[in-house]
Coordinates of C-alpha atoms in Angstrom, one line a residue:
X1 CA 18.1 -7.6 4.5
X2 CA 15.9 -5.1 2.0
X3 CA 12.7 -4.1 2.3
X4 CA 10.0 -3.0 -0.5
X5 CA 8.6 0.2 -0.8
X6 CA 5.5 1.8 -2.9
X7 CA 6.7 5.3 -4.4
X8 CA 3.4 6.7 -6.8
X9 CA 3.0 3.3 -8.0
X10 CA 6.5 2.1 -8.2
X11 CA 8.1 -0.5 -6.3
X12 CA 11.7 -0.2 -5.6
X13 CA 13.9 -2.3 -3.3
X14 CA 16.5 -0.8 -0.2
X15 CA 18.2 -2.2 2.2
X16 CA 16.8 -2.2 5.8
X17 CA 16.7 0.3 7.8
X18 CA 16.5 3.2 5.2
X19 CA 15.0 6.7 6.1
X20 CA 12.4 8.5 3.8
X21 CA 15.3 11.6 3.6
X22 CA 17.3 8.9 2.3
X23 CA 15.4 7.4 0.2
X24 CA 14.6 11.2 -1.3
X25 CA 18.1 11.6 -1.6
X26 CA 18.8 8.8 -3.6
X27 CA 16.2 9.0 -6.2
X28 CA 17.0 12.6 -6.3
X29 CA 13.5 13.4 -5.9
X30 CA 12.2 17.0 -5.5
X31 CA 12.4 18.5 -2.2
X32 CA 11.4 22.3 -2.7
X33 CA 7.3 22.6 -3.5
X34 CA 6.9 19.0 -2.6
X35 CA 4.8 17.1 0.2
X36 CA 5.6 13.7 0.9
X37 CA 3.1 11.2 2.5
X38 CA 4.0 7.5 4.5
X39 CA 1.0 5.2 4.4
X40 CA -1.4 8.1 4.0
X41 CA 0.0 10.5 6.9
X42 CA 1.9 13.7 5.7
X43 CA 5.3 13.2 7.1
X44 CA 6.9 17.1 8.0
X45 CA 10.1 17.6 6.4
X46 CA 11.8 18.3 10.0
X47 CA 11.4 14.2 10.5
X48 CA 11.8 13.3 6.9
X49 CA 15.6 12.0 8.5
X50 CA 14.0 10.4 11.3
X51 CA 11.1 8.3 9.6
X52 CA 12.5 5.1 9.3
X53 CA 10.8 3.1 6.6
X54 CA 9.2 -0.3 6.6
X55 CA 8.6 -3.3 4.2
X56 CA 5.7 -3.0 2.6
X57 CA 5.3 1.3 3.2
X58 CA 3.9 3.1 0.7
X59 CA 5.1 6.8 -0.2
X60 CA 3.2 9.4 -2.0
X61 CA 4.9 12.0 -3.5
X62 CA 2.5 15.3 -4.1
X63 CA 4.3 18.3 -5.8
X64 CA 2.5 22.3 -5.8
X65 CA 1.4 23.4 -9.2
X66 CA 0.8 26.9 -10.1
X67 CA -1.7 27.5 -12.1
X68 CA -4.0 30.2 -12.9

C-alpha cells in the first residue's frame, strides 16, 4: 500500500510505513540549516527516524538564511 504526502506544496507518493528521515533521505533533501515540520508541529531531528508518516501528512521544509 502507499500513502500521499504534502512536501512545500508537492505531492509525492511512498509506500506505507515510511519515516520522515526516510523520506529526507530519499529526496536528498537538506539536512544541515534546515527545520522540518509534520502537520504544523516542528518535528526534532533526534525523532526524524522515528516519526512514522501518514496518508494525507503534510511536511514543511523551512531552511536558515543568512542575511544581513
Amino acid at each position: 500500500m502507499n500513502i500521499q504526502i504534502t512536501l512545500n506544496d508537492t505531492v509525492y507518493t511512498f509506500p506505507a510505513g515510511i519515516t520522515l528521515a526516510q523520506v529526507i533521505n530519499q529526496l536528498y533533501l537538506p539536512e544541515q540549516g534546515c527545520v522540518f515540520a509534520l502537520n504544523e508541529q516542528v518535528v526534532a531531528k533526534s525523532r526524524w527516524s522515528q516519526m512514522m508518516l501518514n496518508d494525507g501528512d503534510q511536511i514543511s521544509l523551512f531552511q536558515v538564511i543568512a542575511g544581513g
